[in-house]
mmCIF file of N, CA and C in Angstrom:
data_model
loop_
_atom_site.group_PDB
_atom_site.id
_atom_site.type_symbol
_atom_site.label_atom_id
_atom_site.label_comp_id
_atom_site.label_asym_id
_atom_site.label_seq_id
_atom_site.Cartn_x
_atom_site.Cartn_y
_atom_site.Cartn_z
ATOM 1 N N MET A 95 0.999 -1.336 -0.161
ATOM 2 C CA MET A 95 0.010 -0.086 0.335
ATOM 3 C C MET A 95 0.578 1.076 0.265
ATOM 4 N N ALA A 96 0.876 2.368 -0.852
ATOM 5 C CA ALA A 96 1.097 3.378 -1.030
ATOM 6 C C ALA A 96 1.092 4.083 -0.126
ATOM 7 N N ASP A 97 1.970 5.113 0.506
ATOM 8 C CA ASP A 97 2.149 5.707 1.252
ATOM 9 C C ASP A 97 1.479 5.920 2.686
ATOM 10 N N LEU A 98 2.260 4.208 3.254
ATOM 11 C CA LEU A 98 1.895 4.003 4.241
ATOM 12 C C LEU A 98 1.846 4.800 5.651
ATOM 13 N N ARG A 99 0.578 4.681 6.163
ATOM 14 C CA ARG A 99 0.695 6.147 7.624
ATOM 15 C C ARG A 99 0.907 5.556 8.942
ATOM 16 N N LYS A 100 0.062 4.210 9.051
ATOM 17 C CA LYS A 100 0.130 3.724 10.454
ATOM 18 C C LYS A 100 0.313 2.511 10.797
ATOM 19 N N LEU A 101 0.642 2.307 11.196
ATOM 20 C CA LEU A 101 0.910 0.423 12.192
ATOM 21 C C LEU A 101 0.228 0.074 12.891
ATOM 22 N N VAL A 102 -0.332 -1.112 13.232
ATOM 23 C CA VAL A 102 -1.746 -1.815 13.252
ATOM 24 C C VAL A 102 -0.493 -3.197 13.577
ATOM 25 N N VAL A 103 -0.956 -3.623 15.265
ATOM 26 C CA VAL A 103 -0.731 -5.055 15.614
ATOM 27 C C VAL A 103 -1.894 -5.758 15.991
ATOM 28 N N GLY A 104 -2.099 -7.135 15.806
ATOM 29 C CA GLY A 104 -2.898 -7.628 16.409
ATOM 30 C C GLY A 104 -2.410 -9.026 16.694
ATOM 31 N N ALA A 105 -3.902 -10.140 17.717
ATOM 32 C CA ALA A 105 -3.362 -11.149 18.131
ATOM 33 C C ALA A 105 -3.935 -11.886 17.969
ATOM 34 N N VAL A 106 -4.253 -13.707 17.507
ATOM 35 C CA VAL A 106 -4.978 -14.715 17.308
ATOM 36 C C VAL A 106 -4.658 -15.088 19.057
ATOM 37 N N VAL A 107 -5.344 -15.053 19.640
ATOM 38 C CA VAL A 107 -5.198 -15.277 20.499
ATOM 39 C C VAL A 107 -6.069 -16.820 20.803
ATOM 40 N N TYR A 108 -5.282 -17.656 21.097
ATOM 41 C CA TYR A 108 -5.871 -19.151 21.532
ATOM 42 C C TYR A 108 -5.866 -19.927 22.306
ATOM 43 N N ARG A 109 -6.905 -20.800 22.816
ATOM 44 C CA ARG A 109 -6.899 -22.167 23.855
ATOM 45 C C ARG A 109 -7.918 -22.751 23.070
ATOM 46 N N ASP A 110 -7.375 -23.852 23.144
ATOM 47 C CA ASP A 110 -7.972 -25.379 23.074
ATOM 48 C C ASP A 110 -8.351 -24.565 21.347
ATOM 49 N N GLU A 111 -7.916 -24.282 20.297
ATOM 50 C CA GLU A 111 -8.064 -24.184 18.794
ATOM 51 C C GLU A 111 -9.087 -23.029 18.811
ATOM 52 N N ARG A 112 -9.711 -22.723 20.181
ATOM 53 C CA ARG A 112 -11.059 -21.407 19.869
ATOM 54 C C ARG A 112 -9.865 -20.131 20.170
ATOM 55 N N VAL A 113 -10.873 -19.084 18.825
ATOM 56 C CA VAL A 113 -9.622 -17.982 19.137
ATOM 57 C C VAL A 113 -10.709 -16.720 20.160
ATOM 58 N N LEU A 114 -10.524 -16.058 20.864
ATOM 59 C CA LEU A 114 -11.151 -14.869 20.982
ATOM 60 C C LEU A 114 -11.186 -13.894 20.310
ATOM 61 N N ILE A 115 -12.347 -13.143 20.156
ATOM 62 C CA ILE A 115 -13.102 -11.953 19.109
ATOM 63 C C ILE A 115 -13.631 -11.169 19.712
ATOM 64 N N LEU A 116 -13.467 -9.724 19.937
ATOM 65 C CA LEU A 116 -14.294 -9.065 20.554
ATOM 66 C C LEU A 116 -15.390 -7.821 20.560
ATOM 67 N N ARG A 117 -16.382 -7.875 20.356
ATOM 68 C CA ARG A 117 -16.731 -6.691 19.440
ATOM 69 C C ARG A 117 -16.828 -5.464 20.633
ATOM 70 N N ARG A 118 -16.441 -4.452 19.027
ATOM 71 C CA ARG A 118 -16.123 -3.304 19.729
ATOM 72 C C ARG A 118 -17.629 -2.449 19.835
ATOM 73 N N SER A 119 -17.640 -1.453 21.290
ATOM 74 C CA SER A 119 -18.898 -0.821 21.618
ATOM 75 C C SER A 119 -19.493 -0.140 20.499
ATOM 76 N N SER A 120 -21.004 -0.256 21.089
ATOM 77 C CA SER A 120 -21.765 0.168 19.595
ATOM 78 C C SER A 120 -21.572 1.171 19.594
ATOM 79 N N GLY A 121 -21.141 1.869 20.368
ATOM 80 C CA GLY A 121 -20.476 3.540 21.054
ATOM 81 C C GLY A 121 -19.446 4.328 20.488
ATOM 82 N N ASP A 122 -17.936 3.713 19.658
ATOM 83 C CA ASP A 122 -17.159 3.363 19.374
ATOM 84 C C ASP A 122 -17.580 3.966 18.023
ATOM 85 N N ASP A 123 -16.730 5.324 18.079
ATOM 86 C CA ASP A 123 -16.914 6.051 16.547
ATOM 87 C C ASP A 123 -15.856 5.141 15.509
ATOM 88 N N PHE A 124 -14.673 4.273 15.568
ATOM 89 C CA PHE A 124 -15.025 3.491 14.537
ATOM 90 C C PHE A 124 -15.625 1.922 14.187
ATOM 91 N N LEU A 125 -16.014 1.801 12.999
ATOM 92 C CA LEU A 125 -16.769 0.195 13.242
ATOM 93 C C LEU A 125 -17.561 -0.133 14.438
ATOM 94 N N PRO A 126 -18.030 1.016 14.852
ATOM 95 C CA PRO A 126 -19.508 -0.327 16.514
ATOM 96 C C PRO A 126 -20.200 -1.236 15.797
ATOM 97 N N GLY A 127 -19.939 -1.768 17.033
ATOM 98 C CA GLY A 127 -20.429 -3.369 16.901
ATOM 99 C C GLY A 127 -19.572 -4.807 15.928
ATOM 100 N N ILE A 128 -18.612 -4.016 15.678
ATOM 101 C CA ILE A 128 -18.340 -5.013 14.833
ATOM 102 C C ILE A 128 -17.236 -5.721 15.094
ATOM 103 N N GLU A 129 -16.733 -7.203 15.132
ATOM 104 C CA GLU A 129 -15.686 -8.172 15.464
ATOM 105 C C GLU A 129 -14.190 -8.088 15.643
ATOM 106 N N GLU A 130 -14.357 -8.296 15.951
ATOM 107 C CA GLU A 130 -12.601 -7.665 15.506
ATOM 108 C C GLU A 130 -10.642 -8.783 16.959
ATOM 109 N N LEU A 131 -10.226 -8.671 16.169
ATOM 110 C CA LEU A 131 -9.238 -10.010 17.213
ATOM 111 C C LEU A 131 -8.820 -8.554 17.888
ATOM 112 N N PRO A 132 -8.042 -8.869 19.207
ATOM 113 C CA PRO A 132 -7.420 -7.761 19.599
ATOM 114 C C PRO A 132 -6.860 -6.775 19.070
ATOM 115 N N SER A 133 -6.246 -5.637 18.697
ATOM 116 C CA SER A 133 -5.462 -4.935 18.309
ATOM 117 C C SER A 133 -5.500 -3.727 18.821
ATOM 118 N N GLY A 134 -4.539 -2.609 17.412
ATOM 119 C CA GLY A 134 -4.487 -1.774 18.133
ATOM 120 C C GLY A 134 -2.905 -0.629 17.237
ATOM 121 N N GLY A 135 -3.178 0.321 17.163
ATOM 122 C CA GLY A 135 -1.957 1.297 16.852
ATOM 123 C C GLY A 135 -0.551 0.691 17.244
ATOM 124 N N VAL A 136 0.348 1.207 16.643
ATOM 125 C CA VAL A 136 1.564 0.417 17.505
ATOM 126 C C VAL A 136 2.228 2.368 17.521
ATOM 127 N N ASP A 137 2.996 2.553 18.582
ATOM 128 C CA ASP A 137 3.315 4.606 19.018
ATOM 129 C C ASP A 137 4.395 4.657 18.067
ATOM 130 N N ASP A 138 4.274 5.806 18.407
ATOM 131 C CA ASP A 138 6.182 6.122 17.366
ATOM 132 C C ASP A 138 7.061 5.305 18.988
ATOM 133 N N GLY A 139 8.476 4.958 17.997
ATOM 134 C CA GLY A 139 9.095 4.757 18.553
ATOM 135 C C GLY A 139 8.852 3.356 19.524
ATOM 136 N N GLU A 140 8.146 2.284 19.107
ATOM 137 C CA GLU A 140 7.702 1.590 19.688
ATOM 138 C C GLU A 140 7.874 -0.194 18.476
ATOM 139 N N ASP A 141 8.255 -1.105 19.152
ATOM 140 C CA ASP A 141 8.653 -1.941 17.911
ATOM 141 C C ASP A 141 6.918 -3.279 18.382
ATOM 142 N N LEU A 142 6.678 -3.795 17.672
ATOM 143 C CA LEU A 142 6.033 -4.688 18.134
ATOM 144 C C LEU A 142 5.323 -5.438 18.614
ATOM 145 N N ARG A 143 5.923 -6.235 19.086
ATOM 146 C CA ARG A 143 5.658 -7.232 19.882
ATOM 147 C C ARG A 143 6.082 -6.223 21.865
ATOM 148 N N SER A 144 6.616 -5.426 21.402
ATOM 149 C CA SER A 144 5.533 -4.096 22.592
ATOM 150 C C SER A 144 4.214 -3.002 22.815
ATOM 151 N N ALA A 145 4.029 -3.568 21.065
ATOM 152 C CA ALA A 145 2.830 -2.816 21.302
ATOM 153 C C ALA A 145 2.057 -3.790 21.155
ATOM 154 N N LEU A 146 2.410 -5.274 20.707
ATOM 155 C CA LEU A 146 1.114 -5.916 20.899
ATOM 156 C C LEU A 146 1.320 -6.531 22.470
ATOM 157 N N ALA A 147 2.253 -6.171 23.307
ATOM 158 C CA ALA A 147 2.098 -6.022 25.144
ATOM 159 C C ALA A 147 1.164 -5.161 25.335
ATOM 160 N N ARG A 148 1.798 -4.242 25.333
ATOM 161 C CA ARG A 148 0.615 -3.360 24.972
ATOM 162 C C ARG A 148 -0.758 -3.201 25.364
ATOM 163 N N GLU A 149 -1.234 -3.476 23.899
ATOM 164 C CA GLU A 149 -2.755 -3.456 23.256
ATOM 165 C C GLU A 149 -3.276 -4.944 24.137
ATOM 166 N N LEU A 150 -2.728 -6.037 24.440
ATOM 167 C CA LEU A 150 -3.019 -6.987 25.286
ATOM 168 C C LEU A 150 -3.484 -6.586 26.685
ATOM 169 N N ALA A 151 -2.986 -5.849 27.140
ATOM 170 C CA ALA A 151 -2.993 -5.050 28.511
ATOM 171 C C ALA A 151 -4.372 -4.601 28.293
ATOM 172 N N GLU A 152 -4.435 -3.649 27.655
ATOM 173 C CA GLU A 152 -4.878 -2.336 27.431
ATOM 174 C C GLU A 152 -7.257 -3.704 27.013
ATOM 175 N N GLU A 153 -6.597 -4.049 26.652
ATOM 176 C CA GLU A 153 -8.263 -4.035 25.832
ATOM 177 C C GLU A 153 -8.722 -5.665 25.993
ATOM 178 N N ILE A 154 -7.525 -6.599 27.032
ATOM 179 C CA ILE A 154 -8.414 -7.701 27.589
ATOM 180 C C ILE A 154 -7.362 -8.245 28.992
ATOM 181 N N GLY A 155 -6.364 -7.290 29.575
ATOM 182 C CA GLY A 155 -6.312 -7.180 30.807
ATOM 183 C C GLY A 155 -5.068 -7.742 30.578
ATOM 184 N N TRP A 156 -4.361 -8.358 29.901
ATOM 185 C CA TRP A 156 -3.380 -9.824 29.439
ATOM 186 C C TRP A 156 -2.208 -9.128 30.539
ATOM 187 N N SER A 157 -1.615 -10.376 31.306
ATOM 188 C CA SER A 157 -0.833 -9.764 31.987
ATOM 189 C C SER A 157 0.290 -11.130 31.921
ATOM 190 N N GLY A 158 1.638 -11.085 32.215
ATOM 191 C CA GLY A 158 2.495 -11.859 31.664
ATOM 192 C C GLY A 158 3.046 -12.182 30.543
ATOM 193 N N PRO A 159 3.788 -12.843 30.432
ATOM 194 C CA PRO A 159 4.965 -12.441 29.050
ATOM 195 C C PRO A 159 3.693 -13.500 28.002
ATOM 196 N N LEU A 160 4.481 -12.765 26.467
ATOM 197 C CA LEU A 160 4.038 -13.301 25.404
ATOM 198 C C LEU A 160 4.968 -14.562 25.082
ATOM 199 N N VAL A 161 3.933 -15.350 24.713
ATOM 200 C CA VAL A 161 4.812 -16.369 23.742
ATOM 201 C C VAL A 161 4.337 -16.736 22.743
ATOM 202 N N ARG A 162 4.536 -16.469 21.761
ATOM 203 C CA ARG A 162 3.579 -15.906 20.483
ATOM 204 C C ARG A 162 3.971 -17.166 19.668
ATOM 205 N N ASP A 163 3.309 -18.317 18.420
ATOM 206 C CA ASP A 163 4.103 -18.639 17.664
ATOM 207 C C ASP A 163 4.827 -18.227 16.859
ATOM 208 N N ARG A 164 6.222 -18.473 17.097
ATOM 209 C CA ARG A 164 7.204 -17.911 16.298
ATOM 210 C C ARG A 164 6.660 -18.289 14.425
ATOM 211 N N ASP A 165 6.086 -19.558 13.898
ATOM 212 C CA ASP A 165 5.982 -19.146 12.509
ATOM 213 C C ASP A 165 4.416 -19.381 11.846
ATOM 214 N N PHE A 166 3.689 -18.095 12.613
ATOM 215 C CA PHE A 166 2.689 -17.798 12.175
ATOM 216 C C PHE A 166 3.000 -16.309 11.891
ATOM 217 N N VAL A 167 2.812 -15.132 10.696
ATOM 218 C CA VAL A 167 2.360 -14.304 10.752
ATOM 219 C C VAL A 167 1.538 -13.711 9.454
ATOM 220 N N ALA A 168 0.247 -12.732 10.134
ATOM 221 C CA ALA A 168 -0.320 -12.318 8.708
ATOM 222 C C ALA A 168 -0.372 -10.638 8.748
ATOM 223 N N ALA A 169 -0.356 -10.761 6.858
ATOM 224 C CA ALA A 169 -0.326 -8.647 7.531
ATOM 225 C C ALA A 169 -1.059 -8.667 6.335
ATOM 226 N N PHE A 170 -1.729 -7.141 6.563
ATOM 227 C CA PHE A 170 -3.005 -7.203 5.405
ATOM 228 C C PHE A 170 -3.032 -5.742 5.537
ATOM 229 N N ASP A 171 -3.434 -4.544 4.810
ATOM 230 C CA ASP A 171 -3.531 -3.710 4.669
ATOM 231 C C ASP A 171 -5.021 -2.996 4.314
ATOM 232 N N TYR A 172 -5.430 -1.481 5.101
ATOM 233 C CA TYR A 172 -6.717 -0.854 4.921
ATOM 234 C C TYR A 172 -6.445 0.329 5.436
ATOM 235 N N VAL A 173 -7.944 0.872 5.038
ATOM 236 C CA VAL A 173 -7.639 2.200 5.537
ATOM 237 C C VAL A 173 -8.110 2.798 6.450
ATOM 238 N N SER A 174 -7.510 3.620 7.973
ATOM 239 C CA SER A 174 -8.010 3.193 8.831
ATOM 240 C C SER A 174 -9.328 4.794 9.270
ATOM 241 N N GLY A 175 -9.700 4.490 10.278
ATOM 242 C CA GLY A 175 -11.105 4.796 10.185
ATOM 243 C C GLY A 175 -10.519 6.738 10.597
ATOM 244 N N SER A 176 -9.518 7.041 10.702
ATOM 245 C CA SER A 176 -8.983 8.152 10.425
ATOM 246 C C SER A 176 -9.065 8.819 9.089
ATOM 247 N N GLY A 177 -8.324 7.454 7.985
ATOM 248 C CA GLY A 177 -8.621 7.915 6.673
ATOM 249 C C GLY A 177 -7.102 7.504 6.188
ATOM 250 N N ARG A 178 -6.295 6.803 7.720
ATOM 251 C CA ARG A 178 -4.683 6.728 7.312
ATOM 252 C C ARG A 178 -4.865 5.514 6.609
ATOM 253 N N LYS A 179 -3.949 5.270 5.608
ATOM 254 C CA LYS A 179 -3.331 3.854 5.040
ATOM 255 C C LYS A 179 -2.414 3.555 6.578
ATOM 256 N N ALA A 180 -3.200 1.612 6.519
ATOM 257 C CA ALA A 180 -2.706 1.188 7.569
ATOM 258 C C ALA A 180 -2.278 -0.550 7.212
ATOM 259 N N ARG A 181 -1.516 -0.769 7.599
ATOM 260 C CA ARG A 181 -0.977 -2.542 7.641
ATOM 261 C C ARG A 181 -1.135 -2.775 9.325
ATOM 262 N N GLN A 182 -1.281 -3.956 8.957
ATOM 263 C CA GLN A 182 -1.923 -4.780 10.103
ATOM 264 C C GLN A 182 -1.264 -6.099 10.344
ATOM 265 N N PHE A 183 -0.693 -6.143 10.751
ATOM 266 C CA PHE A 183 0.840 -7.523 11.470
ATOM 267 C C PHE A 183 -0.587 -8.382 12.596
ATOM 268 N N THR A 184 -0.617 -9.611 12.260
ATOM 269 C CA THR A 184 -2.020 -10.033 12.947
ATOM 270 C C THR A 184 -0.514 -11.431 13.713
ATOM 271 N N LEU A 185 -0.207 -11.594 14.955
ATOM 272 C CA LEU A 185 0.800 -12.504 15.254
ATOM 273 C C LEU A 185 -0.150 -13.440 15.869
ATOM 274 N N ALA A 186 0.097 -14.755 16.495
ATOM 275 C CA ALA A 186 -0.256 -16.050 17.516
ATOM 276 C C ALA A 186 0.004 -15.764 18.588
ATOM 277 N N LEU A 187 -0.926 -16.270 19.637
ATOM 278 C CA LEU A 187 0.140 -16.602 20.845
ATOM 279 C C LEU A 187 -1.251 -17.432 21.658
ATOM 280 N N PRO A 188 -0.827 -18.643 22.594
ATOM 281 C CA PRO A 188 -1.530 -18.995 23.001
ATOM 282 C C PRO A 188 -2.625 -18.249 24.513
ATOM 283 N N GLY A 189 -3.294 -18.267 24.726
ATOM 284 C CA GLY A 189 -4.323 -17.747 25.647
ATOM 285 C C GLY A 189 -3.535 -17.415 27.021
ATOM 286 N N ASN A 190 -3.304 -16.869 28.342
ATOM 287 C CA ASN A 190 -2.981 -17.914 29.554
ATOM 288 C C ASN A 190 -4.037 -18.021 30.484
ATOM 289 N N ALA A 191 -3.507 -17.630 31.761
ATOM 290 C CA ALA A 191 -4.771 -18.204 32.812
ATOM 291 C C ALA A 191 -5.754 -17.051 33.054
ATOM 292 N N SER A 192 -5.110 -15.543 32.783
ATOM 293 C CA SER A 192 -5.463 -14.274 32.656
ATOM 294 C C SER A 192 -7.333 -14.440 32.530
ATOM 295 N N PRO A 193 -7.797 -13.643 33.410
ATOM 296 C CA PRO A 193 -9.496 -13.022 33.307
ATOM 297 C C PRO A 193 -9.421 -12.184 31.996
ATOM 298 N N ILE A 194 -10.525 -12.510 30.962
ATOM 299 C CA ILE A 194 -10.922 -11.578 30.081
ATOM 300 C C ILE A 194 -11.644 -10.196 30.763
ATOM 301 N N VAL A 195 -10.793 -8.612 30.687
ATOM 302 C CA VAL A 195 -11.458 -7.970 31.363
ATOM 303 C C VAL A 195 -10.648 -6.544 30.496
ATOM 304 N N LEU A 196 -12.199 -6.648 30.145
ATOM 305 C CA LEU A 196 -12.247 -5.941 28.434
ATOM 306 C C LEU A 196 -11.856 -4.595 29.327
ATOM 307 N N SER A 197 -11.648 -3.698 27.970
ATOM 308 C CA SER A 197 -11.397 -2.319 28.434
ATOM 309 C C SER A 197 -12.807 -1.072 27.715
ATOM 310 N N ASP A 198 -13.153 0.296 28.065
ATOM 311 C CA ASP A 198 -14.959 0.208 26.852
ATOM 312 C C ASP A 198 -14.776 0.385 25.696
ATOM 313 N N GLU A 199 -13.060 -0.030 25.408
ATOM 314 C CA GLU A 199 -13.812 -0.452 23.522
ATOM 315 C C GLU A 199 -14.120 -1.108 23.091
ATOM 316 N N HIS A 200 -14.025 -2.158 24.342
ATOM 317 C CA HIS A 200 -15.522 -3.348 23.564
ATOM 318 C C HIS A 200 -16.489 -3.948 25.053
ATOM 319 N N ASP A 201 -17.228 -4.106 24.301
ATOM 320 C CA ASP A 201 -18.305 -4.293 25.413
ATOM 321 C C ASP A 201 -18.987 -6.119 25.625
ATOM 322 N N SER A 202 -18.063 -6.617 24.245
ATOM 323 C CA SER A 202 -18.332 -8.548 24.713
ATOM 324 C C SER A 202 -17.053 -9.201 24.259
ATOM 325 N N TYR A 203 -17.312 -10.307 24.196
ATOM 326 C CA TYR A 203 -15.985 -10.872 24.011
ATOM 327 C C TYR A 203 -16.734 -12.401 23.639
ATOM 328 N N ARG A 204 -16.182 -13.133 22.745
ATOM 329 C CA ARG A 204 -15.936 -14.704 22.710
ATOM 330 C C ARG A 204 -15.195 -15.657 22.400
ATOM 331 N N TRP A 205 -15.184 -16.789 22.249
ATOM 332 C CA TRP A 205 -14.326 -18.335 21.595
ATOM 333 C C TRP A 205 -14.655 -18.363 20.653
ATOM 334 N N ILE A 206 -14.431 -18.615 19.398
ATOM 335 C CA ILE A 206 -14.682 -19.622 18.581
ATOM 336 C C ILE A 206 -14.084 -20.387 17.866
ATOM 337 N N THR A 207 -14.746 -20.993 17.015
ATOM 338 C CA THR A 207 -13.168 -21.832 16.543
ATOM 339 C C THR A 207 -13.350 -21.330 14.777
ATOM 340 N N PRO A 208 -12.437 -21.683 14.236
ATOM 341 C CA PRO A 208 -12.251 -21.229 12.679
ATOM 342 C C PRO A 208 -13.699 -21.163 11.767
ATOM 343 N N ASP A 209 -14.071 -22.527 11.792
ATOM 344 C CA ASP A 209 -15.540 -23.054 11.389
ATOM 345 C C ASP A 209 -16.570 -22.421 11.473
ATOM 346 N N GLU A 210 -16.556 -21.162 13.101
ATOM 347 C CA GLU A 210 -17.402 -20.639 13.566
ATOM 348 C C GLU A 210 -17.257 -18.996 12.639
ATOM 349 N N LEU A 211 -16.120 -18.480 11.757
ATOM 350 C CA LEU A 211 -16.071 -17.764 11.203
ATOM 351 C C LEU A 211 -17.303 -17.367 10.355
ATOM 352 N N PRO A 212 -17.800 -17.917 9.522
ATOM 353 C CA PRO A 212 -19.090 -17.380 9.139
ATOM 354 C C PRO A 212 -19.917 -16.635 10.388
ATOM 355 N N ASP A 213 -20.073 -17.192 11.143
ATOM 356 C CA ASP A 213 -21.440 -16.844 12.197
ATOM 357 C C ASP A 213 -20.913 -15.351 12.852
ATOM 358 N N SER A 214 -19.539 -14.997 12.359
ATOM 359 C CA SER A 214 -18.896 -13.971 13.019
ATOM 360 C C SER A 214 -19.220 -12.490 12.060
ATOM 361 N N ASP A 215 -19.003 -11.268 12.970
ATOM 362 C CA ASP A 215 -18.749 -9.853 12.209
ATOM 363 C C ASP A 215 -16.992 -9.286 11.718
ATOM 364 N N LEU A 216 -16.606 -10.432 11.818
ATOM 365 C CA LEU A 216 -14.817 -10.285 11.273
ATOM 366 C C LEU A 216 -14.865 -9.386 10.023
ATOM 367 N N THR A 217 -13.974 -8.765 10.060
ATOM 368 C CA THR A 217 -13.690 -8.103 8.501
ATOM 369 C C THR A 217 -13.591 -9.383 7.578
ATOM 370 N N ASP A 218 -13.486 -9.404 6.546
ATOM 371 C CA ASP A 218 -13.128 -10.985 5.374
ATOM 372 C C ASP A 218 -11.395 -10.331 5.474
ATOM 373 N N GLU A 219 -10.079 -9.845 5.798
ATOM 374 C CA GLU A 219 -9.287 -9.698 6.166
ATOM 375 C C GLU A 219 -8.848 -10.296 7.483
ATOM 376 N N THR A 220 -8.979 -9.770 8.377
ATOM 377 C CA THR A 220 -9.238 -10.492 9.530
ATOM 378 C C THR A 220 -9.926 -12.057 9.826
ATOM 379 N N ALA A 221 -10.713 -12.801 8.811
ATOM 380 C CA ALA A 221 -11.039 -14.003 9.116
ATOM 381 C C ALA A 221 -10.575 -14.538 8.210
ATOM 382 N N GLU A 222 -9.423 -14.232 7.208
ATOM 383 C CA GLU A 222 -8.488 -14.624 5.839
ATOM 384 C C GLU A 222 -6.880 -15.433 7.731
ATOM 385 N N ALA A 223 -6.426 -14.178 8.542
ATOM 386 C CA ALA A 223 -6.191 -14.299 8.943
ATOM 387 C C ALA A 223 -6.247 -15.232 10.526
ATOM 388 N N VAL A 224 -7.027 -15.324 10.690
ATOM 389 C CA VAL A 224 -7.635 -16.712 11.738
ATOM 390 C C VAL A 224 -7.621 -17.858 10.631
ATOM 391 N N HIS A 225 -8.160 -17.947 9.538
ATOM 392 C CA HIS A 225 -8.189 -18.942 8.796
ATOM 393 C C HIS A 225 -6.636 -19.881 8.381
ATOM 394 N N ASP A 226 -5.356 -18.525 7.819
ATOM 395 C CA ASP A 226 -4.539 -19.311 8.113
ATOM 396 C C ASP A 226 -3.608 -19.345 9.199
ATOM 397 N N TRP A 227 -3.908 -18.688 10.347
ATOM 398 C CA TRP A 227 -3.725 -19.740 11.647
ATOM 399 C C TRP A 227 -3.707 -20.707 11.612
ATOM 400 N N ALA A 228 -5.378 -20.877 11.622
ATOM 401 C CA ALA A 228 -5.782 -22.490 11.705
ATOM 402 C C ALA A 228 -5.322 -23.191 10.435
ATOM 403 N N ALA A 229 -4.843 -22.530 9.277
ATOM 404 C CA ALA A 229 -4.160 -24.148 8.225
ATOM 405 C C ALA A 229 -2.693 -24.006 8.922
ATOM 406 N N SER A 230 -1.780 -22.971 9.932
ATOM 407 C CA SER A 230 -0.812 -23.317 10.076
ATOM 408 C C SER A 230 -0.113 -24.434 10.972
ATOM 409 N N ARG A 231 -1.440 -24.760 12.220
ATOM 410 C CA ARG A 231 -1.451 -25.105 13.434
ATOM 411 C C ARG A 231 -1.665 -26.807 12.226
ATOM 412 N N ARG A 232 -1.896 -27.143 11.420
ATOM 413 C CA ARG A 232 -2.074 -29.031 10.823
ATOM 414 C C ARG A 232 -1.068 -29.498 10.502
#
């Protein structure tokens, strides 16, 4: 994507072959009510790993180390809510024992299998990232 203006990092957080998806709050300015993976923007001077740790802590109350699957990364480009061209890097990591504690940005969550993706409100790009993750586990 020419003129890339923003980097985003996301995570396929999984437990027992089920993936965590979050529903954006209905009052949110960007894609209210849509389902998504935990994700967010990379701040200036921040590397992807640090940004992912921060976003997971902010969005789902993640605590503890990040032990990501080294053989999986997905990337896609899109236009953000502010109109900036963005590239999202999605990594995968097993969920830990921490309870899910949502930020105000999301109002619910659920764990789904890749077979349940057609019944979700994930964007096509995000659903494809989850399919790619599932395929990498076979």
